[in-house]
PDB file of C-alpha atoms in Angstrom:
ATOM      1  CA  UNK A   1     181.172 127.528  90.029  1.00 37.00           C
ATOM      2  CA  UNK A   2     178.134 129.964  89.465  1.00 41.00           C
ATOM      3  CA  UNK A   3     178.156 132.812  91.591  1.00 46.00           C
ATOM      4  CA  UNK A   4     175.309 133.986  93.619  1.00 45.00           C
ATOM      5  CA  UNK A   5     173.843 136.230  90.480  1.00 48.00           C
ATOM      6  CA  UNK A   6     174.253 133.533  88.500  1.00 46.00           C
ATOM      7  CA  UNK A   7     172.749 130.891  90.420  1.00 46.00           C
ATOM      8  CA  UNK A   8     169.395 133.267  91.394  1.00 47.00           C
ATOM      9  CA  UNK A   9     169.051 133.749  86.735  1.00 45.00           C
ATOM     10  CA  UNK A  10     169.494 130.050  86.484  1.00 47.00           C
ATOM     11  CA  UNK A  11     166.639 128.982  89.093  1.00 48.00           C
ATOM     12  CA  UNK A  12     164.401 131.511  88.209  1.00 71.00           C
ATOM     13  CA  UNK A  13     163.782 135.123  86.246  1.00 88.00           C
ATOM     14  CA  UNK A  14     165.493 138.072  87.315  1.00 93.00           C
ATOM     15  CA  UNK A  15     162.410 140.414  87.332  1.00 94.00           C
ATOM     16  CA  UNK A  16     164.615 143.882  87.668  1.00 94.00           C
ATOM     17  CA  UNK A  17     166.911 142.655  84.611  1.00 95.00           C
ATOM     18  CA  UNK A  18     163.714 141.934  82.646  1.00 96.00           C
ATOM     19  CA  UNK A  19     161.938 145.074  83.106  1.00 95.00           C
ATOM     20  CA  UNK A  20     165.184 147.398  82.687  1.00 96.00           C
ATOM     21  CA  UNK A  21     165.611 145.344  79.266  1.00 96.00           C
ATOM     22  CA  UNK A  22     162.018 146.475  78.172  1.00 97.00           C
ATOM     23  CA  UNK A  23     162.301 149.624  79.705  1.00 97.00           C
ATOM     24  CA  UNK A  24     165.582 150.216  77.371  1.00 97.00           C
ATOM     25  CA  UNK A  25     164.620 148.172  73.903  1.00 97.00           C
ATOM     26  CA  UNK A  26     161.230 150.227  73.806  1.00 97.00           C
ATOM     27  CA  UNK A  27     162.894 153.524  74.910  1.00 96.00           C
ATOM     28  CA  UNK A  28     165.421 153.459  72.082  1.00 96.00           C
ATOM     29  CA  UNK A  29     162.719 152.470  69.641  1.00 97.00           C
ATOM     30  CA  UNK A  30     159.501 154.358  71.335  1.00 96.00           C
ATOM     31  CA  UNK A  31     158.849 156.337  68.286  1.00 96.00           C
ATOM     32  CA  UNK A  32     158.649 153.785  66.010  1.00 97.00           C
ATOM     33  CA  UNK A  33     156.531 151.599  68.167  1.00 97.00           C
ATOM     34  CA  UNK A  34     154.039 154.114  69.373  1.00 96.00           C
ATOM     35  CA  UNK A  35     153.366 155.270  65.911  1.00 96.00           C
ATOM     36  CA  UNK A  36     152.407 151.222  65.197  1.00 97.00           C
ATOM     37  CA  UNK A  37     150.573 151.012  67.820  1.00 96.00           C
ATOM     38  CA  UNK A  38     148.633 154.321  66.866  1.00 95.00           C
ATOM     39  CA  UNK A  39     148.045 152.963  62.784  1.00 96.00           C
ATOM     40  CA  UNK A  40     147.282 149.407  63.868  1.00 96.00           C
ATOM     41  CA  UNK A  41     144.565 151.011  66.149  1.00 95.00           C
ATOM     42  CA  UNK A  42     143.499 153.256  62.897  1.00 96.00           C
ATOM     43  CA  UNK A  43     143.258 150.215  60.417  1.00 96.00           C
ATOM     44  CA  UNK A  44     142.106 147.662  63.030  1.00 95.00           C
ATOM     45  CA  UNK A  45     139.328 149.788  64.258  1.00 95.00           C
ATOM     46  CA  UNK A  46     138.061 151.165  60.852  1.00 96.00           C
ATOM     47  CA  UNK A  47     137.992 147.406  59.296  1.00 94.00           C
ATOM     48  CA  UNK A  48     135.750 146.651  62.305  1.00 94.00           C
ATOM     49  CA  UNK A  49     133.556 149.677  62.105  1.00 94.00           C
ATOM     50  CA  UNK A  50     133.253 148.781  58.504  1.00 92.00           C
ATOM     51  CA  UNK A  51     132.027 145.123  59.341  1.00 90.00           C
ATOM     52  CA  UNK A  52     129.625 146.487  62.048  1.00 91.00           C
ATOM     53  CA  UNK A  53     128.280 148.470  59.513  1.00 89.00           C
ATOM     54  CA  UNK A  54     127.836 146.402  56.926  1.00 87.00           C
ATOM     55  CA  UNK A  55     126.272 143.738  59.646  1.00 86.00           C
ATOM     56  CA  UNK A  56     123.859 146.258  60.919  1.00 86.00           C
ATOM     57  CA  UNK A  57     122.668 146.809  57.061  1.00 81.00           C
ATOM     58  CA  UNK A  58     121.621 143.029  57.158  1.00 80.00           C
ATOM     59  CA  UNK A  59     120.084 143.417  60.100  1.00 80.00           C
ATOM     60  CA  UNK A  60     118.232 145.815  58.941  1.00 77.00           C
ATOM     61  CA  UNK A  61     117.385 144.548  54.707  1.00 76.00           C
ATOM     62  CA  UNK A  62     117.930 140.676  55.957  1.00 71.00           C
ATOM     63  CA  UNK A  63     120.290 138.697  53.766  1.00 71.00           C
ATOM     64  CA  UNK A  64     121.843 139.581  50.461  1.00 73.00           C
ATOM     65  CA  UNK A  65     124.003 138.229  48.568  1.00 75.00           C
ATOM     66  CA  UNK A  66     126.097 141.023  47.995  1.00 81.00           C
ATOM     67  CA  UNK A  67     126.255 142.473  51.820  1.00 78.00           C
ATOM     68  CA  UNK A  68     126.748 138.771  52.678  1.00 81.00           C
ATOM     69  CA  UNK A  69     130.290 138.592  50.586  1.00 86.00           C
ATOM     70  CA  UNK A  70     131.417 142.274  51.858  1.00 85.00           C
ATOM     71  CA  UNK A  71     130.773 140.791  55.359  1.00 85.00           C
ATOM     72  CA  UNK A  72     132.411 137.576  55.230  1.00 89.00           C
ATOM     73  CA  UNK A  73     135.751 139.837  53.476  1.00 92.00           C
ATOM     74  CA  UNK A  74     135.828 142.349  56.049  1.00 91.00           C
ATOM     75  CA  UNK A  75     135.858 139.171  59.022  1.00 92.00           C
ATOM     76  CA  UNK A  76     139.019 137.727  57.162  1.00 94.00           C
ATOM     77  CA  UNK A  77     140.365 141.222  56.636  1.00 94.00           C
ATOM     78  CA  UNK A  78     139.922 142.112  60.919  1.00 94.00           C
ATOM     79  CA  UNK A  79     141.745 138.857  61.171  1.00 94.00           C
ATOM     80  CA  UNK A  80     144.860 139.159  58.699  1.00 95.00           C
ATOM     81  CA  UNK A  81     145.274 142.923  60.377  1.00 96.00           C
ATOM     82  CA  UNK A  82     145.581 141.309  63.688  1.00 96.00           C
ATOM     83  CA  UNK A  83     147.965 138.925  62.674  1.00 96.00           C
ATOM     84  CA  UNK A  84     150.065 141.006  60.785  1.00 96.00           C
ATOM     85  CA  UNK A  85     149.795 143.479  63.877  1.00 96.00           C
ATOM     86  CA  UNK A  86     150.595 140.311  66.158  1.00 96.00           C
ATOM     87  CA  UNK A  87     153.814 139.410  64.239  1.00 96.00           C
ATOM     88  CA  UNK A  88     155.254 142.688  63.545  1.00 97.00           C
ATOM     89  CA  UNK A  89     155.005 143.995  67.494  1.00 97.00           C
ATOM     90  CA  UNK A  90     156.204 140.430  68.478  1.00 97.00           C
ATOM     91  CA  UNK A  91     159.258 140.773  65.725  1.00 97.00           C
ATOM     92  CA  UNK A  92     159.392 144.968  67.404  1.00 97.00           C
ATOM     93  CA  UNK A  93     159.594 143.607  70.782  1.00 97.00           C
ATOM     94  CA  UNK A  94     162.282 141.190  69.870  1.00 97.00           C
ATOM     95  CA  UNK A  95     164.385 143.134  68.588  1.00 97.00           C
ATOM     96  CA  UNK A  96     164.112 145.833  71.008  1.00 97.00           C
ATOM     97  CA  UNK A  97     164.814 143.719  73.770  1.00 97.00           C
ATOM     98  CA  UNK A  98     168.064 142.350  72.338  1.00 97.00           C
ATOM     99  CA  UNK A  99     168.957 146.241  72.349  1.00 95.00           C
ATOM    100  CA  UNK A 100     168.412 146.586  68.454  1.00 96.00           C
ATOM    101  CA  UNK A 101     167.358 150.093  67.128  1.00 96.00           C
ATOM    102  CA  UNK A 102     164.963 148.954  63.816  1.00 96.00           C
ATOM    103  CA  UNK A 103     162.728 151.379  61.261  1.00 96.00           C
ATOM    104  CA  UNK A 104     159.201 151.047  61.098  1.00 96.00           C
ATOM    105  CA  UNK A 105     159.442 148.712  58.091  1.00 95.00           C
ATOM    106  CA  UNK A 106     161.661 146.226  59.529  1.00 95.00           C
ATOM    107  CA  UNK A 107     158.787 145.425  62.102  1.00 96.00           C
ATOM    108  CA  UNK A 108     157.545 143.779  59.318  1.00 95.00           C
ATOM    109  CA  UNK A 109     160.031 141.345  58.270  1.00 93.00           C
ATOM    110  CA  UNK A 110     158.341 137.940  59.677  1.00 91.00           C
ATOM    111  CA  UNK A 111     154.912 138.484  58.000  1.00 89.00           C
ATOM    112  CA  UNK A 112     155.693 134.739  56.584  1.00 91.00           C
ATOM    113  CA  UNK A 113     154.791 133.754  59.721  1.00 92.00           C
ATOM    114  CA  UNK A 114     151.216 134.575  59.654  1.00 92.00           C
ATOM    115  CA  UNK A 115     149.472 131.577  59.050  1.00 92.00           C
ATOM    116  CA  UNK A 116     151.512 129.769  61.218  1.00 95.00           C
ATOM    117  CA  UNK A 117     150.778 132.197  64.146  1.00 95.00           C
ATOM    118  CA  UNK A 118     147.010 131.559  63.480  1.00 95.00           C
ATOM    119  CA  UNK A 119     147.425 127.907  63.405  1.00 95.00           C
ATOM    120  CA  UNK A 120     149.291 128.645  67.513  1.00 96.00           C
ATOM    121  CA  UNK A 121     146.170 130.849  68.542  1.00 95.00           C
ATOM    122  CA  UNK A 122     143.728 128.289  67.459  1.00 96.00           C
ATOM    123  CA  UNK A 123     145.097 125.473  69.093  1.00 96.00           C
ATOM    124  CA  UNK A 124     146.381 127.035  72.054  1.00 95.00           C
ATOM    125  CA  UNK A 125     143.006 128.579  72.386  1.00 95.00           C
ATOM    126  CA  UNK A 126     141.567 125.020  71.959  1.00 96.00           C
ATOM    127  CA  UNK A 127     143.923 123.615  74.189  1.00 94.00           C
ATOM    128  CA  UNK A 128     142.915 126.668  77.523  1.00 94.00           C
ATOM    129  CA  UNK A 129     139.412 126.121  76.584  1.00 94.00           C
ATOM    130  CA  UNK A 130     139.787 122.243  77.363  1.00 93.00           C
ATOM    131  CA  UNK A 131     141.788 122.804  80.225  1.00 91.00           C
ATOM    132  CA  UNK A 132     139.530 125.035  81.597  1.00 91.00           C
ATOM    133  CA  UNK A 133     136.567 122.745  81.426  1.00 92.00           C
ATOM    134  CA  UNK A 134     138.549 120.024  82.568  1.00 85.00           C
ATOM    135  CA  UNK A 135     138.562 121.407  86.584  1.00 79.00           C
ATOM    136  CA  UNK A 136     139.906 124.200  85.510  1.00 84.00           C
ATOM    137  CA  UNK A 137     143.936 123.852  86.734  1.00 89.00           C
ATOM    138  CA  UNK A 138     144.997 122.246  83.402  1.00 91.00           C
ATOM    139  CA  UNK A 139     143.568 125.182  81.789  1.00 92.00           C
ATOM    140  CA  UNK A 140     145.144 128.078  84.265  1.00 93.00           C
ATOM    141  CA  UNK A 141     148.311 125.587  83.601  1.00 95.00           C
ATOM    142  CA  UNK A 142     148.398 126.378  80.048  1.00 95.00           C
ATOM    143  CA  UNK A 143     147.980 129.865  79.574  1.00 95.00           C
ATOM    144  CA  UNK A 144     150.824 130.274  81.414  1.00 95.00           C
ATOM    145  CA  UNK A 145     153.117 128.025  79.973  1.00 95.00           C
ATOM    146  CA  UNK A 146     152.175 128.734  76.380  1.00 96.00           C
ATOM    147  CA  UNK A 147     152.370 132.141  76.652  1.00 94.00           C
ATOM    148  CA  UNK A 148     155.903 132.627  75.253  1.00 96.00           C
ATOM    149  CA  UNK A 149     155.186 130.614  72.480  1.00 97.00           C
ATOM    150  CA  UNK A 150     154.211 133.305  70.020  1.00 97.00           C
ATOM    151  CA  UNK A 151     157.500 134.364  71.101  1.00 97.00           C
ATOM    152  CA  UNK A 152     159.582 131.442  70.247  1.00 97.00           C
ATOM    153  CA  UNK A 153     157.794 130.920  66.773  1.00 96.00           C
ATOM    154  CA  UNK A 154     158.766 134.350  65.391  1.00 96.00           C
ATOM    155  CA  UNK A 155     161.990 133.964  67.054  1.00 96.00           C
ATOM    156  CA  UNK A 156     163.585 130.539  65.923  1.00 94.00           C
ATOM    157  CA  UNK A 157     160.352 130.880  62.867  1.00 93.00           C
ATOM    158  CA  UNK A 158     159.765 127.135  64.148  1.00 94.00           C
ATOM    159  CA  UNK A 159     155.864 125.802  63.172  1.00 94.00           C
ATOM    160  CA  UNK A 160     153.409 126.629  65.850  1.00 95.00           C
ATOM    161  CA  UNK A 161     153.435 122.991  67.529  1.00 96.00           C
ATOM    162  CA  UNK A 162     157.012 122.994  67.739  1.00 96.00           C
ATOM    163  CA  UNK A 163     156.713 126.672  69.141  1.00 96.00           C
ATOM    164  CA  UNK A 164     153.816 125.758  71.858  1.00 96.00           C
ATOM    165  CA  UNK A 165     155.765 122.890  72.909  1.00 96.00           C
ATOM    166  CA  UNK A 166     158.801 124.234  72.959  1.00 95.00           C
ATOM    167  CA  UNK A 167     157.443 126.980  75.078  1.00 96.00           C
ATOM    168  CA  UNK A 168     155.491 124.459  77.755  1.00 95.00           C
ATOM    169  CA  UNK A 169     159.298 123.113  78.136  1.00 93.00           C
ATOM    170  CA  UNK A 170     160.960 126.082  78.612  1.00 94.00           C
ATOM    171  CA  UNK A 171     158.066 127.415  81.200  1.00 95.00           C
ATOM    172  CA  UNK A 172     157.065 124.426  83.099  1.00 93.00           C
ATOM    173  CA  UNK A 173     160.277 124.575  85.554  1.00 92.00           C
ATOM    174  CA  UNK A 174     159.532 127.955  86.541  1.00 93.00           C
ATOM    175  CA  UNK A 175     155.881 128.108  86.222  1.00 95.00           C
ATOM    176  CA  UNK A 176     155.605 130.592  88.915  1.00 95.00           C
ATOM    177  CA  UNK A 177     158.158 132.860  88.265  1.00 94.00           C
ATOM    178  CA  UNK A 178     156.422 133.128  84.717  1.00 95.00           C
ATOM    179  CA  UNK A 179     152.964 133.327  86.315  1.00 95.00           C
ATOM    180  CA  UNK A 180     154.582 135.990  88.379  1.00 95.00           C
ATOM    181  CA  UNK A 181     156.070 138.180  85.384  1.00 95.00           C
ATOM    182  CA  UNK A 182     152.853 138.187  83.747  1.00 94.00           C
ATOM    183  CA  UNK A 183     151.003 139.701  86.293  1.00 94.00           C
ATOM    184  CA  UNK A 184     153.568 142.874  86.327  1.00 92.00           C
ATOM    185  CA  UNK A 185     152.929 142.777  82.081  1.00 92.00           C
ATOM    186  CA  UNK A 186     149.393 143.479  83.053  1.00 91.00           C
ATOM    187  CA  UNK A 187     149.923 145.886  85.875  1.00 90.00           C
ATOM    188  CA  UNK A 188     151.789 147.441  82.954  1.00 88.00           C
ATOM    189  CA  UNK A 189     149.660 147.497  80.307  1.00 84.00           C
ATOM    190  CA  UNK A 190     146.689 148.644  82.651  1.00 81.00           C
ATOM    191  CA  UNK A 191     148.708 151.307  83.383  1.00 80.00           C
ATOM    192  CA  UNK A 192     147.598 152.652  80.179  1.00 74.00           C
ATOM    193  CA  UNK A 193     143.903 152.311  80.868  1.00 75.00           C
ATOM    194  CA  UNK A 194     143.997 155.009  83.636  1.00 72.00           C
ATOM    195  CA  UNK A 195     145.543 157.685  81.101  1.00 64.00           C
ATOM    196  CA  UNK A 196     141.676 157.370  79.462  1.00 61.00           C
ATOM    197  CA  UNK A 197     142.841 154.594  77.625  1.00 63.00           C
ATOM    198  CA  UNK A 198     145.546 156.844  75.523  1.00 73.00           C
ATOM    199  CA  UNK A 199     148.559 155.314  77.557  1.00 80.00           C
ATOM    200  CA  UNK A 200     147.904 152.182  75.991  1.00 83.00           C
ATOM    201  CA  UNK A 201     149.611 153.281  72.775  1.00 90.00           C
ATOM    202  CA  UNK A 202     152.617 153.574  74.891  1.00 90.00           C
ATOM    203  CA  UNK A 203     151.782 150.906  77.202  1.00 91.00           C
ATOM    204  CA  UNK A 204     150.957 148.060  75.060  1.00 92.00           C
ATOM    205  CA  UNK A 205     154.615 148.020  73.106  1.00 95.00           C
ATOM    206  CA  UNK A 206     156.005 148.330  76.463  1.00 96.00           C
ATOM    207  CA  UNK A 207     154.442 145.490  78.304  1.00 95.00           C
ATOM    208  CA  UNK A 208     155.286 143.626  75.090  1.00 96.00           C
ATOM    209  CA  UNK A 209     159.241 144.512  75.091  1.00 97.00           C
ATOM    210  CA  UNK A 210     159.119 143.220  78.516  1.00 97.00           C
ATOM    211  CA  UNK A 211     157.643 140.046  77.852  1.00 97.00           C
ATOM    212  CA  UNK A 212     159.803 139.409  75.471  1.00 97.00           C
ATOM    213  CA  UNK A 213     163.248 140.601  77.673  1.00 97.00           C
ATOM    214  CA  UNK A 214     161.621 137.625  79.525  1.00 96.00           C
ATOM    215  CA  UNK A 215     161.561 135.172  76.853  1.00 96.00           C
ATOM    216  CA  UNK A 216     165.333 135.910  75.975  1.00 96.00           C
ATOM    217  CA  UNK A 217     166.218 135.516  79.374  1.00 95.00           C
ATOM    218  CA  UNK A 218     164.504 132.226  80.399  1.00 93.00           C
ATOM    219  CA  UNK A 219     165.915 130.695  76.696  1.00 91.00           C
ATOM    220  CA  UNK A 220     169.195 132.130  77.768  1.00 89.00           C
ATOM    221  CA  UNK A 221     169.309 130.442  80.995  1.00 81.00           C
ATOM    222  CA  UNK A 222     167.824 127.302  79.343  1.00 78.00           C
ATOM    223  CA  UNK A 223     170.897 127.261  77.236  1.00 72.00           C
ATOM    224  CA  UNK A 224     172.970 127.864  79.794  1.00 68.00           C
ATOM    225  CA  UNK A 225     171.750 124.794  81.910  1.00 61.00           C
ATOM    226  CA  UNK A 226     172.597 122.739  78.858  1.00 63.00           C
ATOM    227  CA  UNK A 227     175.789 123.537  78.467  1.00 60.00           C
ATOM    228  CA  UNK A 228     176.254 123.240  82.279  1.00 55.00           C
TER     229      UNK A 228
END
């Protein structure tokens, strides 16, 4: 028989487990997650200076062929940095949750997974955007229950269909709960705005370590209610 601990993990999250997880993971590994979250900042926001630039020169000279190329390069470079930057804190968080001290380059490790964590945004993103037109609720519905998914894609490295539905079936029973955790990641994060937006660096990696204590922890008590 499950004892009282047991039974409140298996009906729900246990939000003081899940934020002591995140608090730890990105504790033992703040150095190394700040610093990414510094030089993705750098790279992300010079590529997009770069392609503001270069779209202000058409502006100004109208189009060429030349500026027109450079353009269209630095729009596929902004998005390749933010998927690489996507997978490798995802990957970070990961492992810091499961109490895993990592280097800077292992953050990198499930960069394979790049195209298939573009294929998730896009559809996901398709899939809100339909919900939301569609009254709305269906919409609200799904960016709750997919968020994990990015989660569960680097994690198991399953395609992104099998990852967003997977997700949706590991969220829908405790919709709430989830709904519930996410507002605390963004309490979390915002945190970071009031520091003049400097927290963030810290922030960010943090809300993201505790998202992903939560992920472990509902596919743990998933697993758990199989076996049961």
């Amino acid at each position: 028989m499950l004892s009282d601990r047991q039974n409140k993990r298996a009906s729900g999250l246990d939000y003081g487990v899940i934020v002591q997880t995140g608090w730890r993971g990105f504790s033992r590994n703040a150095l190394v997650l700040v610093g990414f979250a510094i030089l993705y900042t750098i790279v992300a926001g010079g590529v997009s200076f770069a392609a503001s630039a270069v779209a202000l020169k058409l502006a100004e000279t109208g189009p060429r062929a030349i500026e027109g190329i450079a353009y269209g390069l630095l729009l596929l470079l902004q998005v390749v940095v933010h998927l690489v930057g996507s997978v490798a804190l995802l990957n970070g968080a990961l492992l810091a949750a499961r109490g895993q001290t990592f280097k800077f380059g292992q953050l990198f490790k499930e960069t394979k997974q790049l195209f298939n964590l573009l294929g998730l945004h896009v559809f996901a993103a398709i899939a809100i955007l339909l919900g939301l037109l569609a009254f709305g609720l269906p919409g609200i519905y799904l960016s709750v229950a997919y968020w994990f998914s990015a989660f569960l894609l680097v994690d198991q490295k399953v395609s992104f269909l099998d990852a967003l539905a997977g997700a949706r079936a590991m969220v829908t029973p405790h919709w709430f709960d989830v709904a519930v955790l996410l507002l605390v990641i963004v309490a979390v994060s915002g945190a970071g705005i009031l520091a003049f937006g400097i927290g963030l660096f810290a922030t960010g990696p943090l809300a993201v370590c505790i998202g992903a204590a939560g992920y472990l922890q509902l596919a743990a008590n998933l697993n758990e209610g199989k076996k049961g």
